[in-house]
Short mmCIF file of C-alpha atoms in Angstrom, two decimals:
data_model
loop_
_atom_site.label_atom_id
_atom_site.label_comp_id
_atom_site.label_asym_id
_atom_site.label_seq_id
_atom_site.Cartn_x
_atom_site.Cartn_y
_atom_site.Cartn_z
CA UNK Z 1 -9.28 3.99 -8.67
CA UNK Z 2 -5.59 3.91 -7.84
CA UNK Z 3 -4.59 0.41 -6.75
CA UNK Z 4 -1.35 -0.65 -5.07
CA UNK Z 5 -0.63 -4.39 -4.93
CA UNK Z 6 2.06 -4.61 -2.24
CA UNK Z 7 4.09 -7.60 -1.12
CA UNK Z 8 4.90 -7.94 2.57
CA UNK Z 9 8.33 -7.08 3.98
CA UNK Z 10 11.13 -9.61 4.52
CA UNK Z 11 10.19 -12.51 6.80
CA UNK Z 12 12.17 -15.11 8.72
CA UNK Z 13 11.37 -17.78 6.16
CA UNK Z 14 12.45 -15.53 3.27
CA UNK Z 15 15.89 -15.37 4.86
CA UNK Z 16 15.93 -19.10 5.61
CA UNK Z 17 14.92 -19.83 1.98
CA UNK Z 18 12.09 -22.16 2.91
CA UNK Z 19 8.50 -22.43 1.73
CA UNK Z 20 6.20 -20.50 4.05
CA UNK Z 21 2.94 -20.04 2.22
CA UNK Z 22 0.38 -20.36 5.01
CA UNK Z 23 3.03 -20.68 7.72
CA UNK Z 24 2.73 -17.55 9.87
CA UNK Z 25 6.28 -16.26 9.48
CA UNK Z 26 7.30 -13.12 11.39
CA UNK Z 27 9.17 -10.17 9.91
CA UNK Z 28 12.90 -9.79 10.40
CA UNK Z 29 14.52 -6.64 11.78
CA UNK Z 30 15.50 -5.76 8.22
CA UNK Z 31 11.90 -6.35 7.18
CA UNK Z 32 10.70 -3.78 9.71
CA UNK Z 33 13.14 -1.25 8.24
CA UNK Z 34 11.68 -2.00 4.80
CA UNK Z 35 8.19 -1.39 6.17
CA UNK Z 36 9.18 1.95 7.66
CA UNK Z 37 10.81 3.01 4.40
CA UNK Z 38 7.74 2.02 2.38
CA UNK Z 39 5.30 3.87 4.64
CA UNK Z 40 7.47 6.97 4.77
CA UNK Z 41 8.04 7.04 1.01
CA UNK Z 42 4.38 6.69 0.09
CA UNK Z 43 3.47 9.38 2.60
CA UNK Z 44 6.07 11.74 1.12
CA UNK Z 45 4.64 11.04 -2.34
CA UNK Z 46 1.26 12.24 -1.13
CA UNK Z 47 -0.38 8.80 -1.25
CA UNK Z 48 -3.39 8.70 1.07
CA UNK Z 49 -5.07 5.33 1.20
CA UNK Z 50 -8.83 5.29 1.55
CA UNK Z 51 -8.91 1.52 2.01
CA UNK Z 52 -6.30 -1.11 2.90
CA UNK Z 53 -6.91 -4.85 2.55
CA UNK Z 54 -4.42 -7.38 3.88
CA UNK Z 55 -3.77 -11.08 4.33
CA UNK Z 56 -4.39 -12.54 7.81
CA UNK Z 57 -0.76 -13.69 8.04
CA UNK Z 58 1.33 -11.54 10.37
CA UNK Z 59 3.99 -10.61 7.83
CA UNK Z 60 1.31 -8.92 5.72
CA UNK Z 61 -0.61 -7.47 8.67
CA UNK Z 62 2.55 -5.83 10.07
CA UNK Z 63 3.23 -4.27 6.67
CA UNK Z 64 -0.36 -3.00 6.40
CA UNK Z 65 -0.29 -1.62 9.94
CA UNK Z 66 2.77 0.44 9.04
CA UNK Z 67 0.82 2.12 6.24
CA UNK Z 68 -1.86 3.07 8.75
CA UNK Z 69 0.77 4.54 11.09
CA UNK Z 70 1.51 7.30 8.56
CA UNK Z 71 -2.19 8.09 8.05
CA UNK Z 72 -3.33 8.43 11.64
CA UNK Z 73 -7.07 7.87 11.99
CA UNK Z 74 -7.95 8.99 8.47
CA UNK Z 75 -7.41 5.56 6.89
CA UNK Z 76 -9.14 3.34 9.39
CA UNK Z 77 -8.05 -0.14 10.40
CA UNK Z 78 -6.82 -2.44 7.61
CA UNK Z 79 -9.41 -5.00 6.49
CA UNK Z 80 -8.10 -8.52 7.08
CA UNK Z 81 -9.32 -10.72 4.21
CA UNK Z 82 -8.77 -14.51 4.51
CA UNK Z 83 -8.73 -15.09 0.74
CA UNK Z 84 -5.60 -12.91 0.50
CA UNK Z 85 -3.48 -15.52 2.31
CA UNK Z 86 -0.54 -16.99 0.43
CA UNK Z 87 -0.52 -20.24 -1.51
CA UNK Z 88 -0.60 -23.34 0.68
CA UNK Z 89 2.45 -25.43 -0.22
CA UNK Z 90 1.17 -28.52 1.58
CA UNK Z 91 3.95 -30.85 2.72
CA UNK Z 92 6.53 -28.46 1.29
CA UNK Z 93 5.72 -25.88 3.99
CA UNK Z 94 8.90 -25.34 6.00
CA UNK Z 95 11.03 -27.16 3.42
CA UNK Z 96 13.96 -25.51 1.68
CA UNK Z 97 13.04 -24.19 -1.77
CA UNK Z 98 16.65 -24.87 -2.78
CA UNK Z 99 16.38 -28.56 -1.83
CA UNK Z 100 12.88 -29.54 -0.63
CA UNK Z 101 14.07 -33.00 0.51
CA UNK Z 102 10.68 -34.73 0.63
CA UNK Z 103 11.52 -38.42 0.83
CA UNK Z 104 9.69 -41.26 -0.90
CA UNK Z 105 8.13 -42.59 2.33
CA UNK Z 106 6.74 -39.15 3.23
CA UNK Z 107 5.25 -38.79 -0.24
CA UNK Z 108 3.59 -42.19 0.09
CA UNK Z 109 2.34 -41.96 3.69
CA UNK Z 110 1.44 -38.37 4.49
CA UNK Z 111 2.25 -36.07 1.60
CA UNK Z 112 -0.17 -33.15 1.34
CA UNK Z 113 -0.35 -31.61 -2.15
CA UNK Z 114 0.08 -27.89 -2.63
CA UNK Z 115 -2.85 -25.62 -3.40
CA UNK Z 116 -3.64 -25.72 -7.12
CA UNK Z 117 -3.72 -22.79 -9.51
CA UNK Z 118 -7.47 -23.23 -9.93
CA UNK Z 119 -7.92 -22.90 -6.17
CA UNK Z 120 -5.73 -19.79 -6.11
CA UNK Z 121 -7.62 -18.34 -9.05
CA UNK Z 122 -10.93 -18.93 -7.28
CA UNK Z 123 -9.70 -16.98 -4.26
CA UNK Z 124 -8.39 -14.15 -6.43
CA UNK Z 125 -11.71 -13.85 -8.26
CA UNK Z 126 -13.54 -13.87 -4.94
CA UNK Z 127 -11.45 -10.94 -3.69
CA UNK Z 128 -11.89 -8.91 -6.87
CA UNK Z 129 -15.64 -9.55 -6.96
CA UNK Z 130 -16.35 -8.92 -3.28
CA UNK Z 131 -13.92 -6.09 -2.49
CA UNK Z 132 -12.57 -4.31 -5.58
CA UNK Z 133 -15.63 -4.45 -7.82
CA UNK Z 134 -17.93 -2.56 -5.39
CA UNK Z 135 -15.39 0.26 -5.13
CA UNK Z 136 -15.04 0.47 -8.90
CA UNK Z 137 -18.78 0.54 -9.37
CA UNK Z 138 -19.67 3.23 -6.86
CA UNK Z 139 -18.89 5.99 -9.35
CA UNK Z 140 -16.15 7.62 -7.28
CA UNK Z 141 -12.70 8.36 -8.70
CA UNK Z 142 -11.27 9.13 -5.27
CA UNK Z 143 -10.43 5.63 -4.06
CA UNK Z 144 -6.79 4.85 -3.35
CA UNK Z 145 -6.55 1.22 -2.33
CA UNK Z 146 -3.70 -0.91 -1.00
CA UNK Z 147 -3.74 -4.70 -1.12
CA UNK Z 148 -0.97 -6.04 1.13
CA UNK Z 149 -0.41 -9.71 0.52
CA UNK Z 150 2.06 -12.25 -0.88
CA UNK Z 151 3.92 -12.81 -4.12
CA UNK Z 152 2.02 -15.78 -5.52
CA UNK Z 153 -1.53 -14.67 -4.73
CA UNK Z 154 -0.76 -11.10 -5.86
CA UNK Z 155 0.38 -12.46 -9.22
CA UNK Z 156 -2.89 -14.40 -9.53
CA UNK Z 157 -4.93 -11.29 -8.65
CA UNK Z 158 -3.03 -9.38 -11.34
CA UNK Z 159 -3.69 -12.19 -13.83
CA UNK Z 160 -7.38 -12.10 -12.87
CA UNK Z 161 -7.61 -8.36 -13.50
CA UNK Z 162 -5.93 -8.74 -16.89
CA UNK Z 163 -8.33 -11.49 -17.93
CA UNK Z 164 -11.34 -9.41 -16.96
CA UNK Z 165 -10.45 -6.39 -19.04
CA UNK Z 166 -11.69 -5.90 -22.60
CA UNK Z 167 -9.32 -3.22 -24.00
CA UNK Z 168 -5.61 -4.04 -24.13
CA UNK Z 169 -3.72 -3.21 -20.96
CA UNK Z 170 -2.24 0.26 -21.39
CA UNK Z 171 0.95 1.40 -19.73
CA UNK Z 172 2.74 4.55 -18.72
CA UNK Z 173 5.32 5.40 -21.38
CA UNK Z 174 7.44 7.19 -18.79
CA UNK Z 175 8.15 3.82 -17.16
CA UNK Z 176 8.79 2.00 -20.42
CA UNK Z 177 6.47 -0.81 -19.37
CA UNK Z 178 5.35 -3.21 -22.13
CA UNK Z 179 1.64 -3.58 -22.74
CA UNK Z 180 1.19 -6.94 -21.01
CA UNK Z 181 4.01 -7.12 -18.47
CA UNK Z 182 5.22 -10.08 -16.44
CA UNK Z 183 5.19 -8.93 -12.83
CA UNK Z 184 7.36 -10.08 -9.94
CA UNK Z 185 7.32 -8.80 -6.37
CA UNK Z 186 10.30 -8.13 -4.10
CA UNK Z 187 9.73 -7.62 -0.39
CA UNK Z 188 7.69 -4.38 -0.07
CA UNK Z 189 7.77 -4.02 -3.86
CA UNK Z 190 4.49 -2.85 -5.33
CA UNK Z 191 2.54 -2.82 -8.57
CA UNK Z 192 0.76 0.52 -9.03
CA UNK Z 193 -2.32 0.53 -11.26
CA UNK Z 194 -4.98 2.98 -12.33
CA UNK Z 195 -8.34 1.23 -12.81
CA UNK Z 196 -11.51 2.63 -14.30
CA UNK Z 197 -14.72 1.22 -15.75
CA UNK Z 198 -18.05 2.35 -17.16
CA UNK Z 199 -21.11 1.91 -14.98
CA UNK Z 200 -22.65 -1.52 -15.55
CA UNK Z 201 -26.09 -1.54 -17.17
CA UNK Z 202 -26.86 -4.98 -15.75
CA UNK Z 203 -27.04 -4.92 -11.96
CA UNK Z 204 -26.36 -8.66 -11.86
CA UNK Z 205 -23.18 -8.33 -13.89
CA UNK Z 206 -20.16 -9.57 -11.94
CA UNK Z 207 -17.36 -9.43 -14.53
CA UNK Z 208 -15.30 -6.30 -15.00
CA UNK Z 209 -16.24 -6.22 -18.66
CA UNK Z 210 -15.50 -2.50 -19.04
CA UNK Z 211 -12.29 -2.45 -17.02
CA UNK Z 212 -9.42 -0.29 -18.24
CA UNK Z 213 -5.98 -0.71 -16.69
CA UNK Z 214 -3.02 1.66 -16.75
CA UNK Z 215 0.22 0.30 -15.29
CA UNK Z 216 2.12 3.05 -13.49
CA UNK Z 217 4.86 1.09 -11.72
CA UNK Z 218 6.06 -2.51 -11.54
CA UNK Z 219 7.81 -3.89 -8.47
CA UNK Z 220 8.58 -0.34 -7.36
CA UNK Z 221 11.38 -0.32 -4.78
CA UNK Z 222 12.51 3.29 -4.82
CA UNK Z 223 11.77 3.45 -1.10
CA UNK Z 224 14.55 0.90 -0.48
CA UNK Z 225 17.27 3.01 -2.10
CA UNK Z 226 20.31 3.20 0.21
CA UNK Z 227 18.76 0.84 2.77
CA UNK Z 228 21.55 -1.38 4.12
CA UNK Z 229 21.14 -4.59 6.06
CA UNK Z 230 22.34 -4.34 9.66
CA UNK Z 231 25.06 -6.90 10.27
CA UNK Z 232 24.25 -9.67 12.69
CA UNK Z 233 20.76 -8.65 13.77
CA UNK Z 234 19.25 -7.78 10.38
CA UNK Z 235 18.22 -11.39 9.70
CA UNK Z 236 16.82 -11.93 13.20
CA UNK Z 237 13.14 -12.08 14.03
CA UNK Z 238 11.79 -8.65 14.84
CA UNK Z 239 10.78 -8.15 18.45
CA UNK Z 240 8.22 -5.32 18.79
CA UNK Z 241 9.45 -4.75 22.36
CA UNK Z 242 13.04 -4.33 21.22
CA UNK Z 243 14.37 -0.80 21.52
CA UNK Z 244 15.79 0.80 18.40
CA UNK Z 245 19.54 1.28 18.56
CA UNK Z 246 19.21 4.90 17.52
CA UNK Z 247 16.93 5.78 20.42
CA UNK Z 248 19.19 3.89 22.84
CA UNK Z 249 22.29 5.87 21.92
CA UNK Z 250 20.33 9.11 21.88
CA UNK Z 251 19.24 8.51 25.47
CA UNK Z 252 22.75 7.55 26.60
CA UNK Z 253 24.08 10.85 25.27
#
């Protein structure tokens, strides 16, 4: 199975540099350009997704919907999976990550703690068990799967996959990727993996005990080459009803 772990495009809160884990932040105009570049690039590379899973938050759903737009009806509607939502930062939601500024009184009276790593790990394992494992076990090598989500939960899913494998994580020498890489995600960056496993002899087995992983790309952003931010409006919230400047000038001519 070919697996793409894709982070959503740029959102309003990314630009504002504030925590927006479960806050439903919209994409910026620049983010929509990133989405279009990603979808176009993957299509040109001959990538045809057989399944797309995405977070319920709109910044991930908009990114997933763009992938569908290049596939027509062959891909089907993205599956919205609640456990793919981003980490809940509690009282830090909406606070600047540069200077959170949570005062002592707020901490004492109404401070909500952030989601713990154990809670994130539980969600990641749930997703792998309920959605990836059945595809790996069906005996088909033809699955090409996209998981469109968020930086923190994607890193925990990646960690979960690494922990479940038995053989060391292999890598593509052409990319010069070390055997057990630390992965980060830029907006619309993706981790590309090739996953395979032997058929389980125990039907009740839930761990990917025979999982083999080949890392093909880390935080791939080739699709963003030469993409420039539009001055003024690039950081603004994207309005789906807003006409593209290019089509406006084309009509005026």
